Short mmCIF file of C-alpha atoms in Angstrom, two decimals:
data_model
loop_
_atom_site.label_atom_id
_atom_site.label_comp_id
_atom_site.label_asym_id
_atom_site.label_seq_id
_atom_site.Cartn_x
_atom_site.Cartn_y
_atom_site.Cartn_z
CA MET C 1 44.71 101.62 30.29
CA THR C 2 43.12 104.68 31.89
CA LEU C 3 44.39 107.68 33.83
CA GLN C 4 42.42 106.36 36.80
CA GLN C 5 44.32 103.05 36.69
CA MET C 6 47.61 104.94 36.48
CA HIS C 7 46.62 107.00 39.53
CA TYR C 8 45.72 103.84 41.44
CA ALA C 9 49.05 102.16 40.57
CA LEU C 10 51.05 105.21 41.66
CA THR C 11 49.11 105.44 44.92
CA ILE C 12 49.77 101.75 45.71
CA ALA C 13 53.49 102.24 45.04
CA GLU C 14 53.51 105.31 47.29
CA CYS C 15 51.66 103.60 50.16
CA GLY C 16 53.35 100.19 49.89
CA SER C 17 50.09 98.56 50.96
CA MET C 18 46.81 97.72 49.23
CA ASN C 19 44.88 98.49 52.42
CA LYS C 20 46.42 101.94 52.87
CA ALA C 21 46.07 102.75 49.17
CA ALA C 22 42.40 101.73 49.20
CA GLU C 23 41.77 103.98 52.21
CA LYS C 24 43.52 106.90 50.54
CA LEU C 25 41.53 106.38 47.33
CA PHE C 26 38.22 105.83 49.20
CA LEU C 27 37.83 102.38 47.63
CA SER C 28 37.28 98.90 48.98
CA GLN C 29 40.38 96.71 48.87
CA PRO C 30 38.70 94.08 46.61
CA ALA C 31 37.74 96.79 44.11
CA LEU C 32 41.30 98.14 44.03
CA THR C 33 42.77 94.64 43.74
CA ASN C 34 40.47 93.79 40.83
CA THR C 35 41.38 97.04 39.05
CA MET C 36 45.11 96.26 39.37
CA ARG C 37 44.66 92.67 38.18
CA SER C 38 42.78 93.96 35.15
CA LEU C 39 45.60 96.41 34.41
CA GLU C 40 48.30 93.74 34.83
CA GLU C 41 46.42 91.42 32.47
CA GLU C 42 46.10 94.21 29.92
CA ILE C 43 49.81 95.10 29.87
CA GLY C 44 51.08 91.55 30.37
CA ILE C 45 53.33 92.07 33.42
CA ASN C 46 53.10 91.82 37.20
CA ILE C 47 53.44 95.36 38.51
CA PHE C 48 53.59 94.43 42.20
CA LEU C 49 54.78 91.58 44.39
CA ARG C 50 52.21 90.93 47.10
CA SER C 51 53.11 89.58 50.55
CA LYS C 52 51.90 89.75 54.16
CA ARG C 53 54.18 92.76 54.65
CA GLY C 54 52.62 94.72 51.82
CA VAL C 55 53.34 95.25 48.13
CA THR C 56 56.55 96.16 46.32
CA PRO C 57 57.08 96.85 42.61
CA THR C 58 58.67 94.13 40.50
CA SER C 59 61.63 95.07 38.30
CA GLU C 60 59.23 95.32 35.34
CA GLY C 61 56.82 97.21 37.58
CA GLU C 62 59.49 99.77 38.48
CA GLU C 63 60.05 100.52 34.81
CA PHE C 64 56.31 100.70 34.14
CA LEU C 65 55.74 103.04 37.10
CA ALA C 66 58.53 105.36 35.94
CA TYR C 67 56.75 105.84 32.60
CA VAL C 68 53.35 106.16 34.26
CA ARG C 69 54.64 108.72 36.77
CA GLN C 70 56.00 110.84 33.93
CA LEU C 71 52.77 110.63 31.93
CA TYR C 72 50.49 111.27 34.90
CA GLN C 73 52.46 114.29 36.05
CA GLN C 74 52.27 115.72 32.55
CA TYR C 75 48.49 115.26 32.77
CA GLU C 76 48.46 117.15 36.10
CA LEU C 77 50.51 119.95 34.55
CA LEU C 78 47.99 120.23 31.72
CA LYS C 79 45.19 120.48 34.30
CA GLU C 80 47.10 123.21 36.10
CA ARG C 81 47.77 125.19 32.93
CA TYR C 82 44.37 124.93 31.25
CA SER C 83 42.03 124.67 34.23
CA PRO C 84 43.08 127.64 36.39
CA ASP C 85 39.89 127.53 38.47
CA ALA C 86 40.07 123.82 39.22
CA GLU C 87 40.65 122.87 42.85
CA PHE C 88 43.51 120.43 43.31
CA LYS C 89 46.61 120.11 45.42
CA ARG C 90 49.66 121.83 43.94
CA LYS C 91 52.71 119.58 43.67
CA PHE C 92 56.25 120.67 42.91
CA GLY C 93 59.66 119.21 43.64
CA VAL C 94 63.32 120.12 43.17
CA SER C 95 66.30 117.82 43.70
CA ALA C 96 69.68 119.51 43.98
CA GLN C 97 73.26 119.24 44.99
CA HIS C 98 74.01 121.49 47.96
CA TYR C 99 73.60 125.02 46.57
CA THR C 100 72.19 127.83 48.71
CA PHE C 101 70.83 129.68 45.67
CA ALA C 102 68.70 126.61 44.86
CA VAL C 103 67.20 126.69 48.36
CA ARG C 104 66.64 130.46 48.27
CA ALA C 105 64.86 130.18 44.90
CA PHE C 106 62.69 127.39 46.31
CA VAL C 107 61.71 129.57 49.29
CA ASP C 108 60.77 132.41 46.91
CA THR C 109 58.68 130.01 44.82
CA VAL C 110 56.77 128.58 47.78
CA ARG C 111 55.99 132.10 48.99
CA LYS C 112 54.77 133.08 45.53
CA PHE C 113 52.48 130.06 45.17
CA ASP C 114 51.28 129.74 48.75
CA THR C 115 47.93 127.92 48.49
CA LEU C 116 45.53 126.21 50.87
CA GLU C 117 46.74 122.77 49.80
CA PHE C 118 50.18 121.91 48.44
CA GLU C 119 52.79 119.19 48.44
CA TYR C 120 56.24 120.64 47.80
CA ALA C 121 59.66 119.00 48.11
CA MET C 122 63.19 120.44 48.25
CA ARG C 123 65.62 117.53 48.19
CA GLU C 124 69.29 118.30 48.81
CA THR C 125 70.73 114.97 47.81
CA ARG C 126 73.44 113.00 46.02
CA THR C 127 74.27 113.51 42.36
CA ARG C 128 72.93 110.15 41.19
CA GLU C 129 69.67 110.75 43.07
CA VAL C 130 69.27 114.22 41.52
CA ILE C 131 69.34 112.56 38.10
CA GLN C 132 67.14 109.66 39.20
CA ASP C 133 64.53 111.92 40.81
CA VAL C 134 64.07 113.96 37.64
CA ALA C 135 64.07 110.86 35.44
CA GLN C 136 61.31 109.31 37.55
CA MET C 137 59.46 112.66 37.81
CA ARG C 138 59.74 112.75 41.60
CA SER C 139 61.17 116.21 40.96
CA GLU C 140 60.41 118.47 38.03
CA ILE C 141 63.84 120.12 38.15
CA GLY C 142 67.32 119.02 39.21
CA ILE C 143 70.26 121.30 40.01
CA LEU C 144 73.84 120.08 39.51
CA TYR C 145 77.14 121.07 37.94
CA MET C 146 79.25 119.79 35.07
CA SER C 147 82.93 120.36 34.36
CA ALA C 148 85.53 119.30 31.83
CA TYR C 149 86.29 116.37 34.15
CA ASN C 150 82.80 114.94 34.68
CA GLU C 151 80.76 116.08 31.67
CA LYS C 152 81.23 112.88 29.62
CA ILE C 153 80.05 110.64 32.45
CA ILE C 154 77.16 112.84 33.59
CA GLY C 155 76.23 113.66 30.00
CA LYS C 156 75.96 109.94 29.25
CA MET C 157 73.76 109.39 32.32
CA LEU C 158 71.47 112.24 31.29
CA HIS C 159 71.19 110.94 27.73
CA GLU C 160 70.29 107.45 28.95
CA LYS C 161 67.54 108.90 31.16
CA ASP C 162 66.23 111.18 28.38
CA LEU C 163 67.19 114.31 30.33
CA GLU C 164 68.77 117.57 29.20
CA PHE C 165 71.11 120.01 30.95
CA HIS C 166 70.77 123.80 30.71
CA GLU C 167 73.53 126.04 32.05
CA LEU C 168 72.67 128.78 34.55
CA VAL C 169 76.11 130.12 35.48
CA GLN C 170 79.84 129.44 35.20
CA ALA C 171 82.07 129.69 38.25
CA ARG C 172 85.72 129.11 39.13
CA ALA C 173 86.80 127.05 42.13
CA TYR C 174 86.80 128.63 45.58
CA VAL C 175 88.00 127.34 48.94
CA TYR C 176 85.21 127.58 51.50
CA LEU C 177 86.44 127.74 55.10
CA CYS C 178 85.89 129.26 58.53
CA GLU C 179 86.82 132.92 59.15
CA LYS C 180 89.27 131.85 61.87
CA HIS C 181 91.05 129.39 59.53
CA PRO C 182 94.80 130.12 59.14
CA LEU C 183 94.29 130.64 55.39
CA ALA C 184 91.17 132.82 55.66
CA LYS C 185 93.00 136.09 55.03
CA CYS C 186 94.86 134.89 51.93
CA ARG C 187 93.95 136.59 48.65
CA GLU C 188 94.04 133.14 47.03
CA VAL C 189 94.92 129.62 48.14
CA THR C 190 96.95 126.88 46.43
CA MET C 191 96.64 123.11 46.72
CA ASP C 192 99.99 122.97 48.47
CA GLN C 193 98.72 125.31 51.21
CA LEU C 194 95.70 123.06 51.81
CA LYS C 195 97.55 119.77 52.27
CA ASP C 196 97.72 120.01 56.09
CA PHE C 197 93.97 120.58 56.52
CA PRO C 198 91.06 118.10 56.16
CA CYS C 199 89.16 118.31 52.89
CA LEU C 200 85.40 118.01 53.47
CA SER C 201 83.03 116.59 50.88
CA PHE C 202 79.45 115.37 50.61
CA GLU C 203 79.23 111.60 50.64
CA GLN C 204 77.97 109.88 47.52
CA ASP C 205 76.53 106.36 47.37
CA VAL C 206 78.77 103.29 47.21
CA GLN C 207 78.15 102.81 43.47
CA SER C 208 79.16 106.37 42.58
CA SER C 209 82.57 107.20 41.18
CA VAL C 210 84.62 110.34 41.75
CA TYR C 211 82.95 111.74 38.61
CA LEU C 212 79.72 112.21 40.60
CA ALA C 213 81.31 114.18 43.44
CA GLU C 214 79.68 117.53 44.22
CA GLU C 215 83.00 119.24 44.78
CA ILE C 216 85.10 120.63 41.94
CA LEU C 217 88.60 119.16 41.43
CA SER C 218 87.52 115.89 43.07
CA GLU C 219 90.02 114.05 40.86
CA ASN C 220 92.92 115.44 42.90
CA VAL C 221 94.51 113.40 45.69
CA TYR C 222 93.80 114.81 49.15
CA PRO C 223 95.86 113.38 52.06
CA ARG C 224 93.13 114.14 54.62
CA THR C 225 89.47 113.72 53.75
CA ILE C 226 86.20 113.66 55.67
CA GLN C 227 82.84 112.85 54.09
CA VAL C 228 79.56 114.17 55.47
CA ASN C 229 75.87 113.85 54.62
CA ASP C 230 74.54 117.31 55.39
CA ARG C 231 75.40 120.99 55.29
CA ALA C 232 75.21 121.55 59.07
CA THR C 233 77.80 118.85 59.81
CA MET C 234 80.14 120.25 57.18
CA LEU C 235 79.93 123.74 58.70
CA ASN C 236 80.56 122.35 62.19
CA LEU C 237 83.68 120.50 61.00
CA MET C 238 84.96 123.60 59.25
CA ASP C 239 84.73 125.42 62.55
CA SER C 240 86.08 122.73 64.87
CA LEU C 241 88.72 121.04 62.67
CA ASN C 242 89.81 123.86 60.34
CA GLY C 243 88.36 121.88 57.48
CA TYR C 244 87.61 123.25 54.02
CA THR C 245 85.71 122.34 50.91
CA LEU C 246 86.11 123.31 47.27
CA CYS C 247 83.04 124.97 45.85
CA SER C 248 81.70 127.47 43.31
CA GLY C 249 81.70 130.50 45.60
CA VAL C 250 78.02 130.94 44.70
CA ILE C 251 76.78 131.18 48.29
CA PHE C 252 74.07 132.96 50.29
CA ASP C 253 75.76 133.58 53.64
CA ASP C 254 72.47 133.85 55.54
CA LEU C 255 71.60 130.26 54.59
CA ASN C 256 75.04 128.84 55.37
CA GLY C 257 75.40 130.72 58.65
CA ASP C 258 77.86 133.38 59.75
CA GLY C 259 81.57 132.85 60.19
CA CYS C 260 82.55 131.28 56.85
CA LEU C 261 83.94 132.73 53.64
CA ALA C 262 85.07 131.74 50.16
CA VAL C 263 88.67 132.38 49.06
CA PRO C 264 89.66 132.05 45.38
CA PHE C 265 91.55 128.85 44.59
CA ARG C 266 94.69 129.31 42.50
CA GLU C 267 94.98 126.54 39.97
CA ASP C 268 97.21 125.75 37.04
CA ALA C 269 96.56 128.38 34.36
CA GLU C 270 96.39 125.63 31.72
CA ASP C 271 93.93 123.52 33.71
CA SER C 272 90.25 124.03 32.81
CA SER C 273 88.89 121.41 35.23
CA GLY C 274 88.32 124.10 37.87
CA LEU C 275 85.54 125.72 35.83
CA MET C 276 82.06 124.73 37.03
CA ARG C 277 79.00 124.94 34.80
CA ILE C 278 76.08 124.98 37.21
CA GLY C 279 72.68 124.38 35.67
CA TYR C 280 69.36 122.61 35.77
CA VAL C 281 68.24 119.21 34.51
CA VAL C 282 64.75 118.48 33.15
CA LYS C 283 63.01 115.78 31.13
CA ARG C 284 63.56 116.25 27.42
CA ASN C 285 60.55 117.85 25.66
CA SER C 286 58.59 118.06 28.92
CA ILE C 287 56.05 120.77 29.69
CA ARG C 288 57.29 123.12 32.39
CA SER C 289 54.79 123.93 35.12
CA GLU C 290 54.06 127.51 36.14
CA MET C 291 55.93 126.87 39.38
CA GLY C 292 58.83 125.33 37.49
CA GLU C 293 59.15 128.39 35.25
CA TYR C 294 59.01 130.72 38.25
CA TYR C 295 61.58 128.64 40.14
CA LEU C 296 64.09 128.87 37.28
CA GLU C 297 63.52 132.63 37.01
CA SER C 298 64.12 132.89 40.75
CA CYS C 299 67.36 130.88 40.40
CA ARG C 300 68.59 133.37 37.82
CA ARG C 301 67.66 136.32 40.04
CA CYS C 302 69.45 134.77 43.02
CA LEU C 303 72.57 134.14 40.95
CA GLN C 304 72.58 137.74 39.73
CA LEU C 305 72.40 138.98 43.34
CA ILE C 306 75.33 136.79 44.38
CA ARG C 307 77.46 137.73 41.37
CA LYS C 308 77.04 141.43 42.25
#
C-alpha cells in the first residue's frame, strides 16, 4: 500500500464518482479503477460499492478510509512542518459546538495564515459530529464542553474514538436572553423564574441522548422548549418570543449581534452540574499542525479577553 493509493482512495470517497475522481487526479478512469482493484486485492476487502449512480464506501471501506484519512493527514502535516518551501494547498478544519470564541479564534487563524491556496473549514455542528469529525480527521480540532452530568458518556465516546480532551476554561451557567426580556435586569435568575418562557436549545440528532446537549443543565425538565439548528434562528426567537438559553456566558457580543445579554443563573449551592469545562478534543498522540497550535493559542487569548 502506497501513499499515492491512499490519496486516490480518499479522492474517490470525496467525489463519490470514479469519473470525477479521475478528472481531479488527472488520470484515466481505467488506470484509477485498476489501481483501486489492486489495493482492494492487497488488503482483502472491497472499499467501494460501484453502481450506475457512482461509488459509496462499504462498511469495511468506511473503517479503512477513517484510518487512511488519519495517516494521510499526518503525512501532510509532516510535509508542512519539514518542507516549509514546498508549494501545496493548506488545509485546516475545526468542528465546534456553538461558541463565539471558537469562531473568533478561527478568524484570527485564517488571517494569520492567509495564503494563495487554502481549504479551511469551520463547522458549527452537533456534539456527536464534533467527535466524529475529529475521529475521522475531517477536523484537526474539536471544541465542546464537559460537566459532572455528561463527562462519563462523552469521556467514553472519546476513549472509544482514541481522542483526548484538554480543558481551556471553566464557567458557571448563565441565562442568555434579549435585553428587552422581563428578566434582563435581574442580578441573577432562578429556574422558577424561567418556567413561563420558552427554553431554546440546539437540536441534536435522533440518536443522541440528553447527555450530548450543548446547553448546561439539560437534564432539568423544561415545560416549554424549542429546538433550533443555527445561531441566527435562536437569536430571532429570543427577540420575538422572549426565549432564553442556558450557556457559559463566554460570548463575543459582536458575533452574536447586539441586543442580548447573559445573566448569572442561580442554582442549588450543592449542585455542581452547572459547572462547564469547555475545552478542545484532538486525536491521541497526533502531531499538531502549525495552524492548529496557533488556533489553540488564539482560543486562549479570546477567552482571556472575555473573562476580563
